[in-house]
mmCIF file of C-alpha atoms and ligand atoms in Angstrom:
data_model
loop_
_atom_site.group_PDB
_atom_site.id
_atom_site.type_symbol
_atom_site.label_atom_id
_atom_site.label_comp_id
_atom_site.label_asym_id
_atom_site.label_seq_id
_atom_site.Cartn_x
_atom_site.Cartn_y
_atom_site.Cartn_z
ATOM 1 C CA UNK A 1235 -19.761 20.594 -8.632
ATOM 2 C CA UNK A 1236 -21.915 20.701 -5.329
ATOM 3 C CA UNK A 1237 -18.953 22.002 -2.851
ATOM 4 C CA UNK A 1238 -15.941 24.246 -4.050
ATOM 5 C CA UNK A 1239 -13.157 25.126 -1.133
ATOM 6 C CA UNK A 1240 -9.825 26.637 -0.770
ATOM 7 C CA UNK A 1241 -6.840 26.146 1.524
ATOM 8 C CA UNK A 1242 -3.497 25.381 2.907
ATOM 9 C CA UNK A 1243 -3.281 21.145 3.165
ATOM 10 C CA UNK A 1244 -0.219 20.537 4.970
ATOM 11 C CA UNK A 1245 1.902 17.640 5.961
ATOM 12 C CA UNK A 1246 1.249 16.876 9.585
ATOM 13 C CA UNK A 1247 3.804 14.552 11.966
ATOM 14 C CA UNK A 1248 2.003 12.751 14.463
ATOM 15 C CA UNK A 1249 3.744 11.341 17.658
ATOM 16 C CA UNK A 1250 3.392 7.390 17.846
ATOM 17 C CA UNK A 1251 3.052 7.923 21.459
ATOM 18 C CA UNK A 1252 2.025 10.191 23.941
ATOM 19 C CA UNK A 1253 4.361 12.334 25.715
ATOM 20 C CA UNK A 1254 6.406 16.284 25.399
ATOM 21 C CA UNK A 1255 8.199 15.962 22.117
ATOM 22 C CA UNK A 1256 11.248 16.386 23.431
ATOM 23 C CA UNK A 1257 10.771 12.126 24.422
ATOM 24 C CA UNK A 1258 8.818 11.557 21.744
ATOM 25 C CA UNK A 1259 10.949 9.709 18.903
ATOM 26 C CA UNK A 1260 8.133 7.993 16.167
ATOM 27 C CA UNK A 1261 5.926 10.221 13.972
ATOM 28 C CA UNK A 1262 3.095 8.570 11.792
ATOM 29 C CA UNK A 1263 2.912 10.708 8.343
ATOM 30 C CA UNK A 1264 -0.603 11.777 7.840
ATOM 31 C CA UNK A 1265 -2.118 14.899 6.123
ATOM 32 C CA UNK A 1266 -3.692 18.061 7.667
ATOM 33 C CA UNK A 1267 -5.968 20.773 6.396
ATOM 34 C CA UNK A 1268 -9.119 21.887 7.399
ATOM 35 C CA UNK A 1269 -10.645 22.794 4.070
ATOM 36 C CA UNK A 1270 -9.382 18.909 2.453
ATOM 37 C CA UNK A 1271 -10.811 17.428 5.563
ATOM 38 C CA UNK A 1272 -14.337 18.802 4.734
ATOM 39 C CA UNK A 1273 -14.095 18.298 0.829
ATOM 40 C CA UNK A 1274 -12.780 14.322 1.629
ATOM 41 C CA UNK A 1275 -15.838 13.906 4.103
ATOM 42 C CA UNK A 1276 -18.264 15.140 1.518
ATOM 43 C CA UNK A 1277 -16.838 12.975 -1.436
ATOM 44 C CA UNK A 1278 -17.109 10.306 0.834
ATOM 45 C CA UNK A 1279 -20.618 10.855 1.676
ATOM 46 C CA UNK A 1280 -20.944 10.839 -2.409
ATOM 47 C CA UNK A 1281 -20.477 15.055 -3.009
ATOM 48 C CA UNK A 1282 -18.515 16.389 -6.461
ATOM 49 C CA UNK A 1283 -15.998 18.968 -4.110
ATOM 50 C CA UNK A 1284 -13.356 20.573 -5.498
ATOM 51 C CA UNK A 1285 -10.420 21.874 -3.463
ATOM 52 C CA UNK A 1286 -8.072 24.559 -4.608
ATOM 53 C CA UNK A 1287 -4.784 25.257 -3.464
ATOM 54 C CA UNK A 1288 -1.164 25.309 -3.961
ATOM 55 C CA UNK A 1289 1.441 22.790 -2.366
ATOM 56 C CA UNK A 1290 5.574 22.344 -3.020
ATOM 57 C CA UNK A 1291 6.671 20.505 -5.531
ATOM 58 C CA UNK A 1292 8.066 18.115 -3.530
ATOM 59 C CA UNK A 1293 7.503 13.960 -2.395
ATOM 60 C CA UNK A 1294 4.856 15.906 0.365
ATOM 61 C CA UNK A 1295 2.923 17.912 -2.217
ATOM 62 C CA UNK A 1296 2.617 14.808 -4.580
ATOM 63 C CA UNK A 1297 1.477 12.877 -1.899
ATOM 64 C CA UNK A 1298 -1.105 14.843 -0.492
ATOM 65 C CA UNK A 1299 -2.157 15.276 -4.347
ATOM 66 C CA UNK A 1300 -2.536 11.749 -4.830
ATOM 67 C CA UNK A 1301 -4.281 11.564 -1.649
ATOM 68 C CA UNK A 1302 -7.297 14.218 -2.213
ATOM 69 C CA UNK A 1303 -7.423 12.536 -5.700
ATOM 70 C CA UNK A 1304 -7.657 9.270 -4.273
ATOM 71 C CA UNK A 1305 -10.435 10.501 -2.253
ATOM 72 C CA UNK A 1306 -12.473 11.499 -5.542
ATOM 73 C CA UNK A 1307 -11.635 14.618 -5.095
ATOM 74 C CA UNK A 1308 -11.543 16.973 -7.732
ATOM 75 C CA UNK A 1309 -7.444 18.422 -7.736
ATOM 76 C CA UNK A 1310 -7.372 20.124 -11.227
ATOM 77 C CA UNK A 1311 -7.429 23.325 -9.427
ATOM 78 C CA UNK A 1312 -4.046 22.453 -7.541
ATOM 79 C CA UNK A 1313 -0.783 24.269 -8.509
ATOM 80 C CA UNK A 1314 2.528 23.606 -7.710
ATOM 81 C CA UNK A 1315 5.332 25.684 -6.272
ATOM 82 C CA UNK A 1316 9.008 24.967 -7.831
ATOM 83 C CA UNK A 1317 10.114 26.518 -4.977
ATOM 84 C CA UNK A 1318 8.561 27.501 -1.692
ATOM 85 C CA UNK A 1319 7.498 23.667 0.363
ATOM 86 C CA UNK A 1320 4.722 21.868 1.312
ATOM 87 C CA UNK A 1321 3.815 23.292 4.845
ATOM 88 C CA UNK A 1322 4.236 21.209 7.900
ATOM 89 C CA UNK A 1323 3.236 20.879 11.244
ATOM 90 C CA UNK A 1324 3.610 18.595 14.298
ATOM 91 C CA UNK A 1325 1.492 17.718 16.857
ATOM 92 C CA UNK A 1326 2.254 16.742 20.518
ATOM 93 C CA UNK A 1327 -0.446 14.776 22.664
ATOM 94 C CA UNK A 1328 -0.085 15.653 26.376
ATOM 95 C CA UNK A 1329 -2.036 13.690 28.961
ATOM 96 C CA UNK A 1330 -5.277 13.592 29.658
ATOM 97 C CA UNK A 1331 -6.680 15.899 26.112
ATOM 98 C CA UNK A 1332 -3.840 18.203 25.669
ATOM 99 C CA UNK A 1333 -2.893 18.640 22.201
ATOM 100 C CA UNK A 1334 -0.052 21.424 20.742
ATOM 101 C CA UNK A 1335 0.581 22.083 17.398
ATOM 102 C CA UNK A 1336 3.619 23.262 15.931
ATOM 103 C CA UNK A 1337 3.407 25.102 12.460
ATOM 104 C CA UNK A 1338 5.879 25.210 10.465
ATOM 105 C CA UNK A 1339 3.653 26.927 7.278
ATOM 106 C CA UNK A 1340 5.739 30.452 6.775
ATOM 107 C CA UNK A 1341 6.437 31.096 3.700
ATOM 108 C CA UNK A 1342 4.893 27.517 2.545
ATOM 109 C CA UNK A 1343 3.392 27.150 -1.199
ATOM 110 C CA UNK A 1344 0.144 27.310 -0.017
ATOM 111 C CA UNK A 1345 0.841 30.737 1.723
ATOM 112 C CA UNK A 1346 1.372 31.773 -1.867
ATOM 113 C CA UNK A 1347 -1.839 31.675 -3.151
ATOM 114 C CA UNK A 1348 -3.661 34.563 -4.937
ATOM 115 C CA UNK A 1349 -6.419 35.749 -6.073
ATOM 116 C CA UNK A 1350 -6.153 34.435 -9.598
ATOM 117 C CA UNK A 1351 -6.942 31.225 -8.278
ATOM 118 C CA UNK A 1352 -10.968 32.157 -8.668
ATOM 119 C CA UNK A 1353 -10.738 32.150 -12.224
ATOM 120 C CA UNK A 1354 -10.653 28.500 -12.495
ATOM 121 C CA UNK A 1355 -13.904 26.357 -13.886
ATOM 122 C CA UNK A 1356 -14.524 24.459 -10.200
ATOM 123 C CA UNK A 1357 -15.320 28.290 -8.764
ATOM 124 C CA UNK A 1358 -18.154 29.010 -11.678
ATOM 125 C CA UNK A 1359 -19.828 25.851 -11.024
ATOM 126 C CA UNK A 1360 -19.953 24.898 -7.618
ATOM 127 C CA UNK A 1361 -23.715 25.901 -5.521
ATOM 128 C CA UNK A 1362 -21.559 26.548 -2.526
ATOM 129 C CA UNK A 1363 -18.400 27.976 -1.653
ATOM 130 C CA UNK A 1364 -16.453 26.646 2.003
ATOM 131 C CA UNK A 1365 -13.889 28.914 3.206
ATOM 132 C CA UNK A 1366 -12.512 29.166 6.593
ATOM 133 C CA UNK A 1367 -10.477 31.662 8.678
ATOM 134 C CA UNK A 1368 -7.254 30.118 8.440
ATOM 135 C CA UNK A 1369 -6.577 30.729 4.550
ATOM 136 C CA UNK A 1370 -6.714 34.676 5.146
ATOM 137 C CA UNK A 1371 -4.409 34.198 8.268
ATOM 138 C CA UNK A 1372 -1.706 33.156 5.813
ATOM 139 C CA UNK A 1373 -1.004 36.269 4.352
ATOM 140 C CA UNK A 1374 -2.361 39.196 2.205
ATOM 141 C CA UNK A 1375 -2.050 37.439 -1.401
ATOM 142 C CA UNK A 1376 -4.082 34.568 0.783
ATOM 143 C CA UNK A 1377 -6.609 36.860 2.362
ATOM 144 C CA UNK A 1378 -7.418 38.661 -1.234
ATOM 145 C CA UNK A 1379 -8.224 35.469 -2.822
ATOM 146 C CA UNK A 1380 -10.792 34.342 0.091
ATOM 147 C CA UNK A 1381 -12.330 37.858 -0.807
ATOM 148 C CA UNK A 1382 -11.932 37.366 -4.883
ATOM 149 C CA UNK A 1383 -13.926 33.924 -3.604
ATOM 150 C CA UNK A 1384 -16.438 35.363 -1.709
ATOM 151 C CA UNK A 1385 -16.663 37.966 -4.791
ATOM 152 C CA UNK A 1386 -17.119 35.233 -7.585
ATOM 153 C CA UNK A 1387 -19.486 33.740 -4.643
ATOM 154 C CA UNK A 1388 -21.835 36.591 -5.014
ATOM 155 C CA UNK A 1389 -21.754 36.826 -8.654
ATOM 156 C CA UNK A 1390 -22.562 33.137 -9.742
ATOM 157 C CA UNK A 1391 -24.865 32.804 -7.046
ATOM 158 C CA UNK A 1392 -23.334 30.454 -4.925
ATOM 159 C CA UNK A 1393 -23.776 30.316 -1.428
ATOM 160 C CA UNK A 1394 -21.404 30.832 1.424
ATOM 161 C CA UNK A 1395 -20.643 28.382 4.233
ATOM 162 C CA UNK A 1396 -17.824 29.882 7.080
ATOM 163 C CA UNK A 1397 -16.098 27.901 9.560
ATOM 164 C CA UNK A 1398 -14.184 30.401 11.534
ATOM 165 C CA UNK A 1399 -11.000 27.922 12.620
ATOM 166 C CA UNK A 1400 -9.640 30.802 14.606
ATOM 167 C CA UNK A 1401 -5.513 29.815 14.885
ATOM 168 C CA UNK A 1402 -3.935 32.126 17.393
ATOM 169 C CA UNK A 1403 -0.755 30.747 16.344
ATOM 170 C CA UNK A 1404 -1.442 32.732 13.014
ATOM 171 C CA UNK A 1405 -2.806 35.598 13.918
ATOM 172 C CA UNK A 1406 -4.105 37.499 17.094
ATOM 173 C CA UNK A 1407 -7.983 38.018 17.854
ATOM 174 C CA UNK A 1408 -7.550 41.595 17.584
ATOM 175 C CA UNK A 1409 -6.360 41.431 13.661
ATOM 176 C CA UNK A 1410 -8.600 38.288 13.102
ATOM 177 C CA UNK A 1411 -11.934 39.944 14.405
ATOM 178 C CA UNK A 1412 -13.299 41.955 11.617
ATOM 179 C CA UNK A 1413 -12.023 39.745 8.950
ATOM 180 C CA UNK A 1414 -14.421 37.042 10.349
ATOM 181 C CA UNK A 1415 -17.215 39.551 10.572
ATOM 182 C CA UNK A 1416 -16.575 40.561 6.848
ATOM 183 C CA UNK A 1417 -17.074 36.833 5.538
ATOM 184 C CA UNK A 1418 -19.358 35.892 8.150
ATOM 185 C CA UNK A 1419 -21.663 39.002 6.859
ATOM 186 C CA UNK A 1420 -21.133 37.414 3.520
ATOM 187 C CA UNK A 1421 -22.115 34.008 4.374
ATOM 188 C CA UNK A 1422 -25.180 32.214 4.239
ATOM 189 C CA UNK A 1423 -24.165 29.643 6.752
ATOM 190 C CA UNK A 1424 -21.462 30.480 9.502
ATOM 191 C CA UNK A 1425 -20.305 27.832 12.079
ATOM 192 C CA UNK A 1426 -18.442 29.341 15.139
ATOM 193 C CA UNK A 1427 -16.892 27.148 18.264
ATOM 194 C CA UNK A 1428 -18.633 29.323 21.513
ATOM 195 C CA UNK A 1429 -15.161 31.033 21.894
ATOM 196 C CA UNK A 1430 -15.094 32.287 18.318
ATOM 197 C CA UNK A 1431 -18.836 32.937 18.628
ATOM 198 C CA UNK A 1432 -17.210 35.387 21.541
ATOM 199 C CA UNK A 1433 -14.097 36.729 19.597
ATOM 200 C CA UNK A 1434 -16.942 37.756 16.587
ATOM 201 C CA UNK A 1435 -19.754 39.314 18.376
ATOM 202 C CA UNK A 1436 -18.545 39.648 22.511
ATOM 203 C CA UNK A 1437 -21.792 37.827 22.934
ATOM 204 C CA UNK A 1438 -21.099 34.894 25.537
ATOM 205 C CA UNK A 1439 -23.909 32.374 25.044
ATOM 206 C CA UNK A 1440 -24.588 30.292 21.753
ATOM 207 C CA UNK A 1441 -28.038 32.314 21.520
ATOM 208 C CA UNK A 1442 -26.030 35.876 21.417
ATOM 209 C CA UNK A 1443 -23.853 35.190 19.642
ATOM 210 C CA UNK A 1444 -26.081 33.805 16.389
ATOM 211 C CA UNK A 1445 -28.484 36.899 16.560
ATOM 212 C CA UNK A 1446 -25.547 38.734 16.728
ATOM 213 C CA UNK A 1447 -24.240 36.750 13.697
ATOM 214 C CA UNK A 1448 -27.536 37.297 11.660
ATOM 215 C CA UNK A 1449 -27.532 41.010 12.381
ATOM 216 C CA UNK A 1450 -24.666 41.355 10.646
ATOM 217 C CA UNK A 1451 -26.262 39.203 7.539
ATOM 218 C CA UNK A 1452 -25.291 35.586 7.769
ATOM 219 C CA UNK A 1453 -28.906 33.254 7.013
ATOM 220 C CA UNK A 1454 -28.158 30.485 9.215
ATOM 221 C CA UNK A 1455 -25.657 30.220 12.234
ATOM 222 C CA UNK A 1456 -24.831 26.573 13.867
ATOM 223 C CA UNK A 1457 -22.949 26.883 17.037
ATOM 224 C CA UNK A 1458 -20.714 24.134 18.053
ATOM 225 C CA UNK A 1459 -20.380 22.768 21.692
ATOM 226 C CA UNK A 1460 -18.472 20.058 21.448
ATOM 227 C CA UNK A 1461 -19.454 16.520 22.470
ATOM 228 C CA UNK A 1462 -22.387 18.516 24.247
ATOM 229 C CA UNK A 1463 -23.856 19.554 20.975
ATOM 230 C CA UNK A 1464 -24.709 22.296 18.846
ATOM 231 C CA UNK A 1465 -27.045 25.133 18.848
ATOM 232 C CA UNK A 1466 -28.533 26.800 15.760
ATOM 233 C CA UNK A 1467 -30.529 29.697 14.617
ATOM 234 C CA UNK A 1468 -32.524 30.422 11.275
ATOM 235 C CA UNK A 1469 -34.812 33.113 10.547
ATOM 236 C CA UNK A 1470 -37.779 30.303 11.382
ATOM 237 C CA UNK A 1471 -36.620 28.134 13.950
ATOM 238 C CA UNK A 1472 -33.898 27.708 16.304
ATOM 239 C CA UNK A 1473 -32.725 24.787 19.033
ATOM 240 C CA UNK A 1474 -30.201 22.643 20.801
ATOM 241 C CA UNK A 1475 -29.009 19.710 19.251
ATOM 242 C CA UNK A 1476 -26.813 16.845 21.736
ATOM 243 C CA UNK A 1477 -24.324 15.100 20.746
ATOM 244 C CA UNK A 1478 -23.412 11.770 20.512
ATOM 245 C CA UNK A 1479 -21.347 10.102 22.939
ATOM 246 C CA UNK A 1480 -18.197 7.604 21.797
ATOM 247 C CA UNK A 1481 -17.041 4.821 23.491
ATOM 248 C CA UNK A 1482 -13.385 6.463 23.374
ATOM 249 C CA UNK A 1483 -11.995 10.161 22.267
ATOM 250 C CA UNK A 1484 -8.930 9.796 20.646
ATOM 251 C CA UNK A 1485 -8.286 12.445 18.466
ATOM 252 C CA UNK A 1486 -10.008 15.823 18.750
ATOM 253 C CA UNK A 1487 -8.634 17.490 15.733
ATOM 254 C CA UNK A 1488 -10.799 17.326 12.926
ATOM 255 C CA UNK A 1489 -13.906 17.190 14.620
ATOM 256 C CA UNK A 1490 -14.779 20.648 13.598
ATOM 257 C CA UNK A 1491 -14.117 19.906 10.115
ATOM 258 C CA UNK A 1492 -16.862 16.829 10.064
ATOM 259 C CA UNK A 1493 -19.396 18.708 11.687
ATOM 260 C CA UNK A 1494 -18.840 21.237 8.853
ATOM 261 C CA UNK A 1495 -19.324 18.584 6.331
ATOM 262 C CA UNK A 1496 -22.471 17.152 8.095
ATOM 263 C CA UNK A 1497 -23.770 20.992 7.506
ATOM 264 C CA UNK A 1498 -22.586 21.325 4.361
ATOM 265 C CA UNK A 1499 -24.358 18.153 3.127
ATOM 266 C CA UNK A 1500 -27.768 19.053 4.997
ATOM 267 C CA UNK A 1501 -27.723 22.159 3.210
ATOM 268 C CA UNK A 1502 -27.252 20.376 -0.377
ATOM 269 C CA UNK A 1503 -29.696 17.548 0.699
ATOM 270 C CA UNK A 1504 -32.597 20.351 1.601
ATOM 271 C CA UNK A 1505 -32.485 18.836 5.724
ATOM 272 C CA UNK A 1506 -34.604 21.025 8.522
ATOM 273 C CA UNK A 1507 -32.011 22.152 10.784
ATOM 274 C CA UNK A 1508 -32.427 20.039 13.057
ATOM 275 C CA UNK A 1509 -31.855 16.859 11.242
ATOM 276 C CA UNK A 1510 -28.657 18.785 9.122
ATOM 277 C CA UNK A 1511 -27.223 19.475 12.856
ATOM 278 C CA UNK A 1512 -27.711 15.959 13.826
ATOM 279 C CA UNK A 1513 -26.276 14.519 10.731
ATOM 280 C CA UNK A 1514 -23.223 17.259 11.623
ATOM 281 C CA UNK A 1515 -22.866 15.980 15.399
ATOM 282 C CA UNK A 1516 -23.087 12.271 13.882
ATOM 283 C CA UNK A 1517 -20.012 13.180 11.835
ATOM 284 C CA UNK A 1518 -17.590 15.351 14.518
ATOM 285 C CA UNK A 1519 -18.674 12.318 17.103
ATOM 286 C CA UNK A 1520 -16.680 9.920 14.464
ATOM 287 C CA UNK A 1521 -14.137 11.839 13.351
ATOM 288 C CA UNK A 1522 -12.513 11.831 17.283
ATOM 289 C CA UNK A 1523 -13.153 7.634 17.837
ATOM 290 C CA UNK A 1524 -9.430 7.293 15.508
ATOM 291 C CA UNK A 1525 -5.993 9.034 14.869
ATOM 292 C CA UNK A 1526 -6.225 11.556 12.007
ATOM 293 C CA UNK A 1527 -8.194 14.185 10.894
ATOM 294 C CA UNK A 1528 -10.218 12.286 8.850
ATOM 295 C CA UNK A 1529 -9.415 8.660 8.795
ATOM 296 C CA UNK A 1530 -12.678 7.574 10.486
ATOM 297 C CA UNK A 1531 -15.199 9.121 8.313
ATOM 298 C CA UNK A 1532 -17.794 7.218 7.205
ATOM 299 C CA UNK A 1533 -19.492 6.418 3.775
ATOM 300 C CA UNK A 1534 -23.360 7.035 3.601
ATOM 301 C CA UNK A 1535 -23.816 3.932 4.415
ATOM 302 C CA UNK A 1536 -21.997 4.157 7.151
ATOM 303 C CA UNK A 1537 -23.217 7.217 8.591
ATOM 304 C CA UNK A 1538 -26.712 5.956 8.345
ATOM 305 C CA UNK A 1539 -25.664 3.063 10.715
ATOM 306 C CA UNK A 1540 -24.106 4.720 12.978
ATOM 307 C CA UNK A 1541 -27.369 7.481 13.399
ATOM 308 C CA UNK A 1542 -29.404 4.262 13.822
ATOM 309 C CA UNK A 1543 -27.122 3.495 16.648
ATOM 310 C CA UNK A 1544 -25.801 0.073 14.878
ATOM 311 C CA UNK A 1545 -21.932 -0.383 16.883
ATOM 312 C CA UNK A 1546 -20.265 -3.681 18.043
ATOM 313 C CA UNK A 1547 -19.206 -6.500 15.428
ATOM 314 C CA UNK A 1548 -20.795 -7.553 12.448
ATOM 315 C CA UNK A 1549 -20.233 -10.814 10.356
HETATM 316 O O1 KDG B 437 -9.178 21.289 11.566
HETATM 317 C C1 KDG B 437 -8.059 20.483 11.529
HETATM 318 C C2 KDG B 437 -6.947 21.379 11.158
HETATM 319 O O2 KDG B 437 -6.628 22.181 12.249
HETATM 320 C C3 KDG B 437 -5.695 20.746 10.760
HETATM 321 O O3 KDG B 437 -5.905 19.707 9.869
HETATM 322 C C4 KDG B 437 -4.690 21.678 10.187
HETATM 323 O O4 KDG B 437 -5.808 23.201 8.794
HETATM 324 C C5 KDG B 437 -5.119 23.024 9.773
HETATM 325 C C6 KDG B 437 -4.696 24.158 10.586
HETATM 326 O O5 KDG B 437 -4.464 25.187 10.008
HETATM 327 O O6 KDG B 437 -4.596 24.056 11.790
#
C-alpha cells in the first residue's frame, strides 16, 4: 500500500443552480470528503490507497462504498454503523465565488470512529500515512484514533503527510490550534492554506510560517496560495511555485485536496520540490474547471497533457 488515510466521507447535496437555498429547489447527489478525495486522485494517478472509515448503514453509506471501490480504492478497512447515518452536508453557491456549507455530520457514523481502527492490515503497510484536521474535529473517540495513527505512523516507519482543512464550523481556532501543532510536529510533510499557516504559527507570510512549521519538527512544509501558487520550504531548498490558470473556476472545493495528492505522489515518485509542487498546482488547477470535488481529476496520462499545456479538442 503506498498511501493509507482516514476520515469522515459524507453525502454532499449540491444546488443545480446558483442562488440562497431558500430558492434553490434541485440538488445533484455527489460525495464529499477530504481524505476520499485525495485517496481517489492518487488511485487514479495509479497509487494502492487505502481509506478507513466508518459510514451508516444506509442506501448513502453503500453508495459511497461502491464509489471509493469503484475508484480502486482499497475499502476493506470500512465499517458500518447499524445505527448512527451517513453524514451529510449541503452546499449553497452565492454569486460571484461564494460558497456555504451546511453540515449536518453530528453524531454521524463516521464521528464514531476509534482508535481501534489502526489495528487493521492497510495501517502496517502503507509508506505514508494522510490525515487531516477535520477527523479530530469530530470528536474525542475521532481525535484519539488520528493520534493511535500518527502512533502506528511512528512505529512502522511510515511517514506523515498533514493537510490542516481547518472547519470553523467544527471547531474554533482557539481549540483547533495546538492539535494542528501536535500532528504537524509529527509530520514529515504539512500543507497549510496562508490562513491556517497563521492560525498554527501567528506568522503572516508563507516564509514564517514554514520555518515556524519546521521548528516545531515537520521535514517539508508546502504552502498553498491558491490559483497564485504555492510556496515551499525543505531543509535544502525553498521557492515559489505559480499556478496554473483555467479557462473557467467552477468549483473551488476540492482544490485543496488535489494539490495534496499532487504532493503526496511527488513524495512517493522521489520529485525535487519544485517539480512535486508543480505536479500539486497542476492537480488543484483541475480539480476547480468542473462540479464536484473530484470529478475532474485526471489519469497520468492526463495529467501529463495537461502540464505540457495540451487543451482544446482532440479527434
Ligand atoms: O476538501 C473538500 C471537503 O471540504 C469536502 O469534501 C467535505 O471533508 C469535507 C469537509 O469536512 O468539509
Amino acid at each position: 500500500m503506498d498511501v493509507v488515510t482516514l476520515g469522515e466521507t459524507m453525502l454532499a447535496f449540491s444546488p443545480v443552480q446558483d442562488g440562497p437555498l431558500d430558492t434553490v429547489h434541485g440538488f445533484e447527489k455527489k460525495l464529499a470528503g477530504a481524505e476520499s478525495n485525495v485517496a481517489i486522485a492518487l488511485s487514479r494517478l495509479g497509487y494502492r490507497t487505502a481509506w478507513v472509515s466508518r459510514l451508516g448503514k444506509d442506501p448513502f453509506g453503500r453508495w459511497i462504498y461502491k464509489t471509493l471501490r469503484g475508484e480502486g480504492v482499497d475499502v476493506s478497512g470500512v465499517t458500518f454503523d447499524p445505527i448512527r447515518p451517513t453524514g451529510l452536508y449541503i452546499k449553497e453557491r452565492l454569486g460571484g465565488k461564494q460558497t456555504r456549507i451546511y453540515y449536518y455530520r453530528s453524531g454521524s457514523a463516521a464521528s464514531a470512529m476509534d482508535q481501534g481502527l489502526v489495528d487493521l492490515p492497510a495501517f502496517s503497510e502503507a509508506a505514508i500515512l494522510f490525515v487531516t484536521g477535520i477527523t479530530p474535529a469530530l470528536g474525542s473517540s475521532c481525535k484519539k484514533a488520528v493520534f493511535a495513527a500518527l502512533d502506528k505512523a511512528r512505529e512502522q516507519g511510515m511517514k506523515v503527510v498533514f493537510d490542516p482543512n481547518y472547519r470553523g464550523k467544527l471547531w474554533s481556532r482557539k481549540e483547533a490550534a495546538p492539535v494542528f501543532r501536535q500532528i504537524a510536529s509529527r509530520s514529515h510533510l504539512v500543507l497549510p492554506g496562508l490562513a491556517e499557516g497563521e492560525l498554527m504559527t501567528g506568522a503572516t507570510d508563507p516564509e514564517s510560517v514554514a520555518e515556524n512549521l519546521r521548528s516545531l519538527g515537520a521535514r517539508q512544509v508546502v504552502v498553498k496560495l491558491g490559483p497564485r501558487g504555492a510556496y515551499y520550504q525543505t531543509e535544502q531548498k525553498d521557492g515559489y511555485v505559480p499556478g496554473f490558470q483555467v479557462s473557467q473556476e467552477v468549483d473551488e472545493v476540492g482544490a485543496g485536496d488535489a494539490f495534496a495528492a499532487g504532493c503526496l505522489s511527488g513524495l512517493l515518485d522521489g520529485l525535487d520540490p519544485d517539480s512535486a509542487v508543480k505536479r500539486a498546482c497542476a492537480l488543484g488547477a483541475l480539480a476547480v474547471t468542473v462540479k464536484g470535488d473530484y470529478e475532474s481529476l485526471p489519469d497520468r496520462e492526463e495529467l501529463h497533457c495537461f502540464l505540457q499545456g495540451e487543451t482544446g479538442t482532440q479527434r
